[in-house]
């Protein structure tokens, strides 16, 4: 083992190095800003066991902590749920992170801990290999500076020669996260479907294995690759939470295990059961990254820690403010033309949009969803002069130009499919299932990704595209196009890697290009895609009331600066619900505001109100997109839903409040704000009223006046003022005075 730096006995916990190793005991302490993760390598037993994940503690104590062992008897998996990376083999009966089949058909693995090494101050690798078979696996741990996140991944290598034959990786998880000892456990996750993403559910974790995942080849609307665990009494702003996530965009599986003995752990990996990967001699496979964090301050703090991590370590352009965009899909559907898009663009520019996005229907022989996908040249009937004239007009109007594409798909009725029918996911003697009349191009094949990259480069250059909305409108079927041998289903993992390759190359060719990820709405939202895109189309459901639920689920892990939200027409085309314009705006202003309605049919009064609301959004945009987010009232909590954002420098506070439906009853209490220093004073920028942080958090913000009836909403903007600056205006009764005296 290497001799990495150890914490000196006198170093304060806060300044401790991120990775500390006690060589004598094999103990490793990972220190994040506010938590500690402890593991111990046992070379004699050939394993690495988990010791602690939670509040910070010093290395001197960590080395003394016992590993939680179960009663040893001939039926016990003594270390089930406690190993850092359990493999099949020996007395192990729990969820394995690593399961293999060697060339002779056998599966048991016998591990040897080779060594532990620091690859950087914040990066530990633990190297293991099979005692006699040609397989090694390395466990990586990284502690990115400043936050509470731990990144983990694994790398497998076939270390043998041709004589050893191939090794099949049956299960190849990124990480297995053991939880500490608690008497009860609750599992939190989101579920849903198309146009119904992000339904948050927290329920008791049952003994056994609870699996979440996707067999669809993409992240999916139906579950999102993260789970939270808490002891059952955690709230939005208090209590322990452990959240783990997967940064990958293909099929996936997260298995939460609770053993009868009460041990809880979470295995996180790409692929699903039967997604096998074959390693030939000399070959390696590196998994995606799994992210994990602990906080003692509730689900709100866990969400903010994820937002911060994604902003600081994942997103390509976290400091940029996302533009207000206009998208033509709900206005013109497939029936796009140069004329109708220019008409929409003129209205959009007048209202204050900064980016105009031409959606589906502009290319090939695309009359509807039955034809044209794959033929990425302008539709000769709709854009006889190509896209340039529209792009130029959009720019003349002062907006950037964006374009919808769906490069991973093809219609059977297309030139591309007629030329390359073999490029789609299919199994030769099976029917190729069409969904939305389209087939999936196999992006695990280099010839396909080369074609995609060349096509997109040409397109971006020719039309001088600033922004791509990158769509993906169906799930995989008959996946395993190459059909060659036992790991044909690796396409469930490798398609997404081909996609990443194309995105990465395209971005490096066009550093100014920005990309919105979309998969029929929120079907591919994850930290992996967010590493190479700038925002995501959250849902095809643009009903402003439904969106509150979707956005609540989304915010558990993903920040407002990637959550694209449009204001569309009323009644909503999907739900038929009529919602006032102001409410529609306030709902969309909680993320990256966009417009998606048929602006040519909006009245002059509606357009004037929209322009005023877009100005208001631009004013609060830095606070919403870059600030800290506090979910004050969740959609299921009662008549009101409310979200608060605090600017990075603490100087501004934005509160959005919605009341989707009204009814007779007691008035809800004031909104107790969060995250404000008690001594600071804040002035309401619209009413001039001043209050202290102590009052706003302790007594609460008196409810802003809401118009009568259903779908009422309000925006409150507070600005921090120097004590005594400006004239406090008519501070009413109880909230006027700080507890303990005037501020
Ligand atoms: C699904 C997307 O989510 C929509 O916004 C739109 O782009 C359509 N696809 C176009 O086919």
Short mmCIF file of N, CA and C in Angstrom, two decimals, residues 162-313:
data_model
loop_
_atom_site.label_atom_id
_atom_site.label_comp_id
_atom_site.label_asym_id
_atom_site.label_seq_id
_atom_site.Cartn_x
_atom_site.Cartn_y
_atom_site.Cartn_z
N UNK A 162 -5.15 -15.25 -24.38
CA UNK A 162 -6.13 -15.92 -25.22
C UNK A 162 -6.57 -17.26 -24.66
N UNK A 163 -5.68 -17.97 -24.00
CA UNK A 163 -6.03 -19.30 -23.48
C UNK A 163 -7.10 -19.27 -22.41
N UNK A 164 -7.23 -18.10 -21.78
CA UNK A 164 -8.18 -18.02 -20.66
C UNK A 164 -9.62 -17.85 -21.11
N UNK A 165 -9.81 -17.54 -22.38
CA UNK A 165 -11.17 -17.31 -22.87
C UNK A 165 -11.74 -16.01 -22.34
N UNK A 166 -12.97 -15.70 -22.74
CA UNK A 166 -13.61 -14.45 -22.34
C UNK A 166 -14.20 -14.56 -20.93
N UNK A 167 -14.36 -13.41 -20.32
CA UNK A 167 -15.07 -13.35 -19.03
C UNK A 167 -16.33 -12.53 -19.24
N UNK A 168 -17.43 -13.08 -18.80
CA UNK A 168 -18.69 -12.32 -18.88
C UNK A 168 -18.94 -11.63 -17.55
N UNK A 169 -19.15 -10.32 -17.61
CA UNK A 169 -19.55 -9.60 -16.40
C UNK A 169 -21.07 -9.63 -16.38
N UNK A 170 -21.64 -10.37 -15.44
CA UNK A 170 -23.10 -10.48 -15.37
C UNK A 170 -23.68 -9.29 -14.61
N UNK A 171 -22.96 -8.88 -13.62
CA UNK A 171 -23.38 -7.69 -12.87
C UNK A 171 -22.12 -6.88 -12.62
N UNK A 172 -22.19 -5.62 -12.88
CA UNK A 172 -20.98 -4.79 -12.93
C UNK A 172 -21.33 -3.41 -12.39
N UNK A 173 -21.75 -3.37 -11.14
CA UNK A 173 -22.25 -2.12 -10.57
C UNK A 173 -21.14 -1.08 -10.40
N UNK A 174 -21.57 0.16 -10.38
CA UNK A 174 -20.61 1.27 -10.16
C UNK A 174 -20.21 1.30 -8.69
N UNK A 175 -21.18 1.04 -7.83
CA UNK A 175 -20.91 1.14 -6.40
C UNK A 175 -21.97 0.40 -5.62
N UNK A 176 -21.59 0.02 -4.42
CA UNK A 176 -22.52 -0.54 -3.44
C UNK A 176 -22.33 0.34 -2.21
N UNK A 177 -23.43 0.94 -1.76
CA UNK A 177 -23.35 1.93 -0.67
C UNK A 177 -24.00 1.36 0.59
N UNK A 178 -23.22 0.88 1.55
CA UNK A 178 -23.83 0.41 2.80
C UNK A 178 -24.28 1.59 3.66
N UNK A 179 -25.38 1.42 4.34
CA UNK A 179 -25.92 2.47 5.21
C UNK A 179 -25.55 2.15 6.66
N UNK A 180 -25.58 3.15 7.52
CA UNK A 180 -25.27 2.88 8.93
C UNK A 180 -26.42 2.16 9.63
N UNK A 181 -26.22 1.87 10.90
CA UNK A 181 -27.27 1.16 11.68
C UNK A 181 -28.33 2.13 12.14
N UNK A 182 -29.56 1.85 11.79
CA UNK A 182 -30.69 2.63 12.28
C UNK A 182 -31.83 1.64 12.51
N UNK A 183 -32.81 2.03 13.33
CA UNK A 183 -33.85 1.03 13.61
C UNK A 183 -34.91 0.96 12.52
N UNK A 184 -35.11 2.04 11.77
CA UNK A 184 -36.10 1.97 10.68
C UNK A 184 -35.53 2.64 9.44
N UNK A 185 -36.10 2.33 8.31
CA UNK A 185 -35.61 2.94 7.07
C UNK A 185 -36.76 3.27 6.14
N UNK A 186 -36.61 4.41 5.48
CA UNK A 186 -37.60 4.82 4.48
C UNK A 186 -36.86 5.05 3.17
N UNK A 187 -37.47 4.62 2.10
CA UNK A 187 -36.87 4.77 0.76
C UNK A 187 -37.62 5.86 0.00
N UNK A 188 -36.90 6.81 -0.54
CA UNK A 188 -37.53 7.86 -1.34
C UNK A 188 -37.09 7.74 -2.79
N UNK A 189 -38.02 7.95 -3.70
CA UNK A 189 -37.70 7.86 -5.13
C UNK A 189 -38.80 8.56 -5.91
N UNK A 190 -38.56 8.83 -7.18
CA UNK A 190 -39.64 9.35 -8.01
C UNK A 190 -40.05 8.28 -9.02
N UNK A 191 -41.32 8.26 -9.33
CA UNK A 191 -41.82 7.36 -10.36
C UNK A 191 -42.74 8.17 -11.27
N UNK A 192 -43.27 7.57 -12.29
CA UNK A 192 -44.18 8.32 -13.17
C UNK A 192 -44.32 7.68 -14.52
N UNK A 193 -44.40 8.50 -15.53
CA UNK A 193 -44.59 8.02 -16.89
C UNK A 193 -44.49 9.21 -17.82
N UNK A 194 -44.76 9.00 -19.09
CA UNK A 194 -44.73 10.11 -20.04
C UNK A 194 -45.74 11.18 -19.58
N UNK A 195 -45.33 12.41 -19.56
CA UNK A 195 -46.14 13.54 -19.12
C UNK A 195 -46.56 13.46 -17.66
N UNK A 196 -45.94 12.59 -16.92
CA UNK A 196 -46.28 12.45 -15.49
C UNK A 196 -45.02 12.10 -14.72
N UNK A 197 -43.93 12.81 -15.05
CA UNK A 197 -42.66 12.51 -14.41
C UNK A 197 -42.66 13.00 -12.96
N UNK A 198 -41.69 12.50 -12.21
CA UNK A 198 -41.34 13.12 -10.94
C UNK A 198 -42.29 12.96 -9.77
N UNK A 199 -43.12 11.90 -9.76
CA UNK A 199 -43.98 11.71 -8.57
C UNK A 199 -43.13 11.19 -7.43
N UNK A 200 -43.00 12.01 -6.43
CA UNK A 200 -42.14 11.65 -5.30
C UNK A 200 -42.89 10.74 -4.34
N UNK A 201 -42.23 9.66 -3.94
CA UNK A 201 -42.86 8.76 -2.99
C UNK A 201 -41.82 8.34 -1.96
N UNK A 202 -42.21 8.41 -0.69
CA UNK A 202 -41.31 7.92 0.37
C UNK A 202 -42.08 6.87 1.15
N UNK A 203 -41.53 5.66 1.22
CA UNK A 203 -42.24 4.62 1.93
C UNK A 203 -41.26 3.71 2.65
N UNK A 204 -41.77 3.00 3.63
CA UNK A 204 -40.94 2.12 4.46
C UNK A 204 -40.18 1.14 3.57
N UNK A 205 -38.93 0.98 3.84
CA UNK A 205 -38.14 0.01 3.05
C UNK A 205 -38.39 -1.38 3.62
N UNK A 206 -38.92 -2.25 2.78
CA UNK A 206 -39.26 -3.60 3.24
C UNK A 206 -38.00 -4.46 3.30
N UNK A 207 -38.05 -5.49 4.12
CA UNK A 207 -36.97 -6.47 4.12
C UNK A 207 -36.98 -7.17 2.76
N UNK A 208 -35.81 -7.35 2.19
CA UNK A 208 -35.71 -7.96 0.87
C UNK A 208 -34.99 -7.01 -0.06
N UNK A 209 -35.27 -7.13 -1.34
CA UNK A 209 -34.60 -6.28 -2.33
C UNK A 209 -35.65 -5.46 -3.06
N UNK A 210 -35.47 -4.16 -3.05
CA UNK A 210 -36.38 -3.28 -3.78
C UNK A 210 -35.60 -2.74 -4.97
N UNK A 211 -36.04 -3.11 -6.16
CA UNK A 211 -35.28 -2.71 -7.36
C UNK A 211 -36.04 -1.62 -8.11
N UNK A 212 -35.31 -0.59 -8.47
CA UNK A 212 -35.83 0.44 -9.36
C UNK A 212 -34.94 0.42 -10.59
N UNK A 213 -35.48 0.85 -11.72
CA UNK A 213 -34.60 0.86 -12.87
C UNK A 213 -35.32 1.09 -14.17
N UNK A 214 -34.56 0.91 -15.23
CA UNK A 214 -35.11 1.05 -16.56
C UNK A 214 -34.56 -0.07 -17.42
N UNK A 215 -35.46 -0.75 -18.15
CA UNK A 215 -35.05 -1.73 -19.17
C UNK A 215 -35.28 -1.15 -20.54
N UNK A 216 -35.39 0.16 -20.61
CA UNK A 216 -35.84 0.84 -21.83
C UNK A 216 -34.72 1.35 -22.70
N UNK A 217 -33.47 1.24 -22.20
CA UNK A 217 -32.35 1.74 -23.00
C UNK A 217 -32.07 3.21 -22.75
N UNK A 218 -32.93 3.87 -22.01
CA UNK A 218 -32.72 5.27 -21.62
C UNK A 218 -33.17 5.42 -20.18
N UNK A 219 -32.85 6.54 -19.59
CA UNK A 219 -33.07 6.73 -18.16
C UNK A 219 -34.52 6.46 -17.77
N UNK A 220 -35.44 6.98 -18.54
CA UNK A 220 -36.89 6.74 -18.43
C UNK A 220 -37.64 7.79 -17.63
N UNK A 221 -38.94 7.92 -18.01
CA UNK A 221 -39.85 8.79 -17.28
C UNK A 221 -40.35 8.08 -16.02
N UNK A 222 -40.21 6.75 -16.03
CA UNK A 222 -40.93 5.92 -15.06
C UNK A 222 -40.24 5.84 -13.72
N UNK A 223 -38.94 6.12 -13.72
CA UNK A 223 -38.16 6.19 -12.49
C UNK A 223 -36.95 7.03 -12.85
N UNK A 224 -36.33 7.63 -11.87
CA UNK A 224 -35.12 8.41 -12.15
C UNK A 224 -34.00 7.80 -11.30
N UNK A 225 -32.77 7.76 -11.83
CA UNK A 225 -31.74 6.96 -11.16
C UNK A 225 -31.16 7.59 -9.89
N UNK A 226 -31.99 7.72 -8.91
CA UNK A 226 -31.51 8.10 -7.58
C UNK A 226 -32.49 7.56 -6.55
N UNK A 227 -32.01 7.36 -5.35
CA UNK A 227 -32.88 7.06 -4.22
C UNK A 227 -32.37 7.79 -3.00
N UNK A 228 -33.28 8.09 -2.08
CA UNK A 228 -32.85 8.61 -0.79
C UNK A 228 -33.22 7.59 0.27
N UNK A 229 -32.44 7.57 1.32
CA UNK A 229 -32.77 6.72 2.46
C UNK A 229 -32.74 7.58 3.70
N UNK A 230 -33.72 7.37 4.56
CA UNK A 230 -33.71 8.11 5.82
C UNK A 230 -34.33 7.23 6.88
N UNK A 231 -34.09 7.58 8.15
CA UNK A 231 -34.56 6.68 9.22
C UNK A 231 -36.07 6.71 9.41
N UNK A 232 -36.79 7.56 8.69
CA UNK A 232 -38.25 7.53 8.79
C UNK A 232 -38.81 8.80 9.41
N UNK A 233 -37.99 9.55 10.13
CA UNK A 233 -38.52 10.76 10.78
C UNK A 233 -37.87 12.02 10.21
N UNK A 234 -37.18 11.89 9.10
CA UNK A 234 -36.52 13.05 8.50
C UNK A 234 -37.56 13.94 7.82
N UNK A 235 -37.32 15.23 7.89
CA UNK A 235 -38.23 16.18 7.24
C UNK A 235 -37.49 16.99 6.20
N UNK A 236 -38.18 17.99 5.66
CA UNK A 236 -37.58 18.80 4.61
C UNK A 236 -36.32 19.51 5.11
N UNK A 237 -36.32 19.96 6.36
CA UNK A 237 -35.17 20.73 6.84
C UNK A 237 -34.52 20.14 8.09
N UNK A 238 -34.81 18.90 8.42
CA UNK A 238 -34.12 18.29 9.56
C UNK A 238 -33.99 16.79 9.36
N UNK A 239 -32.95 16.24 9.97
CA UNK A 239 -32.80 14.79 9.98
C UNK A 239 -31.82 14.28 8.93
N UNK A 240 -31.41 13.02 9.15
CA UNK A 240 -30.42 12.38 8.29
C UNK A 240 -31.02 11.96 6.95
N UNK A 241 -30.26 12.18 5.90
CA UNK A 241 -30.63 11.70 4.57
C UNK A 241 -29.36 11.19 3.88
N UNK A 242 -29.49 10.06 3.24
CA UNK A 242 -28.44 9.57 2.35
C UNK A 242 -29.06 9.49 0.96
N UNK A 243 -28.46 10.13 0.00
CA UNK A 243 -28.98 10.06 -1.37
C UNK A 243 -27.90 9.52 -2.27
N UNK A 244 -28.25 8.54 -3.09
CA UNK A 244 -27.29 8.03 -4.06
C UNK A 244 -27.91 8.12 -5.45
N UNK A 245 -27.07 8.34 -6.44
CA UNK A 245 -27.58 8.53 -7.80
C UNK A 245 -26.61 7.90 -8.79
N UNK A 246 -27.07 7.78 -10.01
CA UNK A 246 -26.25 7.21 -11.08
C UNK A 246 -26.11 8.24 -12.19
N UNK A 247 -24.87 8.46 -12.62
CA UNK A 247 -24.61 9.41 -13.71
C UNK A 247 -24.49 8.62 -15.02
N UNK A 248 -25.61 8.12 -15.51
CA UNK A 248 -25.60 7.36 -16.76
C UNK A 248 -26.96 7.48 -17.42
N UNK A 249 -27.02 7.25 -18.73
CA UNK A 249 -28.25 7.55 -19.47
C UNK A 249 -28.86 6.37 -20.20
N UNK A 250 -28.33 5.15 -19.97
CA UNK A 250 -28.91 3.97 -20.59
C UNK A 250 -29.82 3.25 -19.60
N UNK A 251 -29.98 1.93 -19.80
CA UNK A 251 -30.73 1.14 -18.82
C UNK A 251 -29.96 1.12 -17.52
N UNK A 252 -30.66 0.94 -16.43
CA UNK A 252 -30.00 1.01 -15.13
C UNK A 252 -30.79 0.24 -14.09
N UNK A 253 -30.12 0.02 -12.97
CA UNK A 253 -30.80 -0.66 -11.86
C UNK A 253 -30.23 -0.17 -10.53
N UNK A 254 -31.10 0.22 -9.65
CA UNK A 254 -30.69 0.54 -8.28
C UNK A 254 -31.43 -0.43 -7.38
N UNK A 255 -30.68 -1.18 -6.58
CA UNK A 255 -31.31 -2.16 -5.70
C UNK A 255 -31.05 -1.77 -4.25
N UNK A 256 -32.13 -1.47 -3.55
CA UNK A 256 -32.01 -1.20 -2.12
C UNK A 256 -32.27 -2.51 -1.39
N UNK A 257 -31.34 -2.89 -0.57
CA UNK A 257 -31.45 -4.17 0.12
C UNK A 257 -31.59 -3.93 1.61
N UNK A 258 -32.55 -4.61 2.21
CA UNK A 258 -32.65 -4.59 3.67
C UNK A 258 -32.65 -6.03 4.12
N UNK A 259 -31.61 -6.43 4.82
CA UNK A 259 -31.53 -7.83 5.21
C UNK A 259 -32.40 -8.05 6.44
N UNK A 260 -32.69 -9.32 6.71
CA UNK A 260 -33.51 -9.64 7.88
C UNK A 260 -32.81 -9.16 9.15
N UNK A 261 -31.48 -9.09 9.09
CA UNK A 261 -30.73 -8.62 10.26
C UNK A 261 -30.76 -7.10 10.38
N UNK A 262 -31.36 -6.44 9.40
CA UNK A 262 -31.51 -4.99 9.50
C UNK A 262 -30.47 -4.19 8.77
N UNK A 263 -29.60 -4.85 8.03
CA UNK A 263 -28.61 -4.09 7.28
C UNK A 263 -29.22 -3.54 6.01
N UNK A 264 -28.83 -2.32 5.70
CA UNK A 264 -29.38 -1.68 4.51
C UNK A 264 -28.24 -1.20 3.63
N UNK A 265 -28.38 -1.45 2.36
CA UNK A 265 -27.36 -0.98 1.41
C UNK A 265 -28.02 -0.76 0.06
N UNK A 266 -27.32 -0.03 -0.79
CA UNK A 266 -27.88 0.28 -2.11
C UNK A 266 -26.83 -0.02 -3.17
N UNK A 267 -27.18 -0.87 -4.12
CA UNK A 267 -26.28 -1.18 -5.23
C UNK A 267 -26.74 -0.38 -6.45
N UNK A 268 -25.80 0.29 -7.09
CA UNK A 268 -26.13 1.20 -8.20
C UNK A 268 -25.35 0.78 -9.43
N UNK A 269 -26.06 0.50 -10.53
CA UNK A 269 -25.31 0.08 -11.70
C UNK A 269 -26.03 0.33 -13.01
N UNK A 270 -25.25 0.26 -14.08
CA UNK A 270 -25.80 0.38 -15.43
C UNK A 270 -26.34 -0.98 -15.87
N UNK A 271 -27.28 -0.93 -16.81
CA UNK A 271 -27.86 -2.17 -17.33
C UNK A 271 -28.90 -2.70 -16.35
N UNK A 272 -29.55 -3.77 -16.74
CA UNK A 272 -30.50 -4.42 -15.86
C UNK A 272 -30.14 -5.88 -15.85
N UNK A 273 -30.96 -6.74 -15.24
CA UNK A 273 -30.60 -8.15 -15.20
C UNK A 273 -30.47 -8.65 -16.65
N UNK A 274 -29.41 -9.37 -16.90
CA UNK A 274 -29.21 -9.86 -18.28
C UNK A 274 -28.44 -8.90 -19.16
N UNK A 275 -28.05 -7.73 -18.66
CA UNK A 275 -27.19 -6.86 -19.47
C UNK A 275 -25.75 -7.25 -19.16
N UNK A 276 -25.25 -8.18 -19.97
CA UNK A 276 -23.94 -8.74 -19.68
C UNK A 276 -22.89 -8.07 -20.54
N UNK A 277 -21.69 -7.98 -20.01
CA UNK A 277 -20.58 -7.38 -20.76
C UNK A 277 -19.48 -8.42 -20.87
N UNK A 278 -18.99 -8.59 -22.09
CA UNK A 278 -17.95 -9.60 -22.30
C UNK A 278 -16.59 -8.91 -22.33
N UNK A 279 -15.64 -9.46 -21.55
CA UNK A 279 -14.27 -8.95 -21.58
C UNK A 279 -13.39 -10.00 -22.23
N UNK A 280 -12.78 -9.66 -23.33
CA UNK A 280 -11.79 -10.54 -23.95
C UNK A 280 -10.46 -10.30 -23.22
N UNK A 281 -9.51 -11.21 -23.32
CA UNK A 281 -8.22 -11.00 -22.65
C UNK A 281 -7.65 -9.63 -22.99
N UNK A 282 -7.22 -8.92 -21.97
CA UNK A 282 -6.63 -7.60 -22.17
C UNK A 282 -7.64 -6.46 -22.16
N UNK A 283 -8.92 -6.78 -22.22
CA UNK A 283 -9.94 -5.71 -22.28
C UNK A 283 -10.34 -5.23 -20.88
N UNK A 284 -10.76 -3.97 -20.84
CA UNK A 284 -11.23 -3.38 -19.58
C UNK A 284 -12.61 -2.78 -19.77
N UNK A 285 -13.30 -2.62 -18.70
CA UNK A 285 -14.57 -1.87 -18.73
C UNK A 285 -14.61 -0.98 -17.50
N UNK A 286 -14.94 0.27 -17.75
CA UNK A 286 -15.05 1.22 -16.65
C UNK A 286 -16.52 1.59 -16.49
N UNK A 287 -17.04 1.53 -15.30
CA UNK A 287 -18.47 1.83 -15.10
C UNK A 287 -18.69 3.34 -15.11
N UNK A 288 -19.93 3.71 -15.13
CA UNK A 288 -20.29 5.11 -14.92
C UNK A 288 -20.05 5.46 -13.45
N UNK A 289 -20.23 6.73 -13.14
CA UNK A 289 -20.02 7.19 -11.76
C UNK A 289 -21.33 7.11 -10.98
N UNK A 290 -21.23 6.68 -9.74
CA UNK A 290 -22.36 6.80 -8.83
C UNK A 290 -22.03 7.90 -7.82
N UNK A 291 -23.01 8.73 -7.53
CA UNK A 291 -22.82 9.84 -6.60
C UNK A 291 -23.53 9.51 -5.29
N UNK A 292 -22.92 9.84 -4.17
CA UNK A 292 -23.58 9.60 -2.89
C UNK A 292 -23.30 10.71 -1.91
N UNK A 293 -24.30 11.08 -1.14
CA UNK A 293 -24.04 12.10 -0.12
C UNK A 293 -24.87 11.83 1.12
N UNK A 294 -24.35 12.32 2.24
CA UNK A 294 -25.10 12.30 3.49
C UNK A 294 -25.25 13.73 3.98
N UNK A 295 -26.42 14.05 4.50
CA UNK A 295 -26.59 15.31 5.21
C UNK A 295 -27.43 15.05 6.45
N UNK A 296 -27.19 15.84 7.47
CA UNK A 296 -27.99 15.71 8.70
C UNK A 296 -29.11 16.74 8.70
N UNK A 297 -29.33 17.43 7.58
CA UNK A 297 -30.25 18.57 7.58
C UNK A 297 -31.43 18.42 6.63
N UNK A 298 -31.89 17.21 6.45
CA UNK A 298 -33.16 17.02 5.76
C UNK A 298 -33.08 16.95 4.24
N UNK A 299 -34.26 16.68 3.66
CA UNK A 299 -34.33 16.49 2.21
C UNK A 299 -34.00 17.77 1.46
N UNK A 300 -34.34 18.90 2.05
CA UNK A 300 -34.03 20.18 1.40
C UNK A 300 -32.53 20.34 1.24
N UNK A 301 -31.79 20.06 2.33
CA UNK A 301 -30.33 20.20 2.27
C UNK A 301 -29.74 19.18 1.29
N UNK A 302 -30.31 17.97 1.25
CA UNK A 302 -29.81 16.97 0.30
C UNK A 302 -30.00 17.47 -1.13
N UNK A 303 -31.16 18.04 -1.41
CA UNK A 303 -31.42 18.58 -2.75
C UNK A 303 -30.44 19.70 -3.07
N UNK A 304 -30.26 20.61 -2.12
CA UNK A 304 -29.34 21.74 -2.39
C UNK A 304 -27.92 21.25 -2.59
N UNK A 305 -27.53 20.20 -1.86
CA UNK A 305 -26.17 19.66 -2.04
C UNK A 305 -26.02 19.05 -3.44
N UNK A 306 -27.08 18.38 -3.91
CA UNK A 306 -27.03 17.84 -5.27
C UNK A 306 -26.97 18.98 -6.29
N UNK A 307 -27.82 19.99 -6.09
CA UNK A 307 -27.82 21.11 -7.03
C UNK A 307 -26.43 21.72 -7.12
N UNK A 308 -25.85 21.92 -5.96
CA UNK A 308 -24.53 22.55 -5.93
C UNK A 308 -23.48 21.67 -6.63
N UNK A 309 -23.54 20.38 -6.35
CA UNK A 309 -22.57 19.48 -6.99
C UNK A 309 -22.75 19.49 -8.51
N UNK A 310 -23.99 19.41 -8.95
CA UNK A 310 -24.21 19.41 -10.41
C UNK A 310 -23.73 20.72 -11.02
N UNK A 311 -23.97 21.81 -10.32
CA UNK A 311 -23.53 23.10 -10.86
C UNK A 311 -22.01 23.20 -10.85
N UNK A 312 -21.39 22.76 -9.77
CA UNK A 312 -19.94 23.00 -9.66
C UNK A 312 -19.08 21.93 -10.33
N UNK A 313 -19.62 20.72 -10.47
CA UNK A 313 -18.76 19.64 -10.96
C UNK A 313 -19.30 18.90 -12.16
#
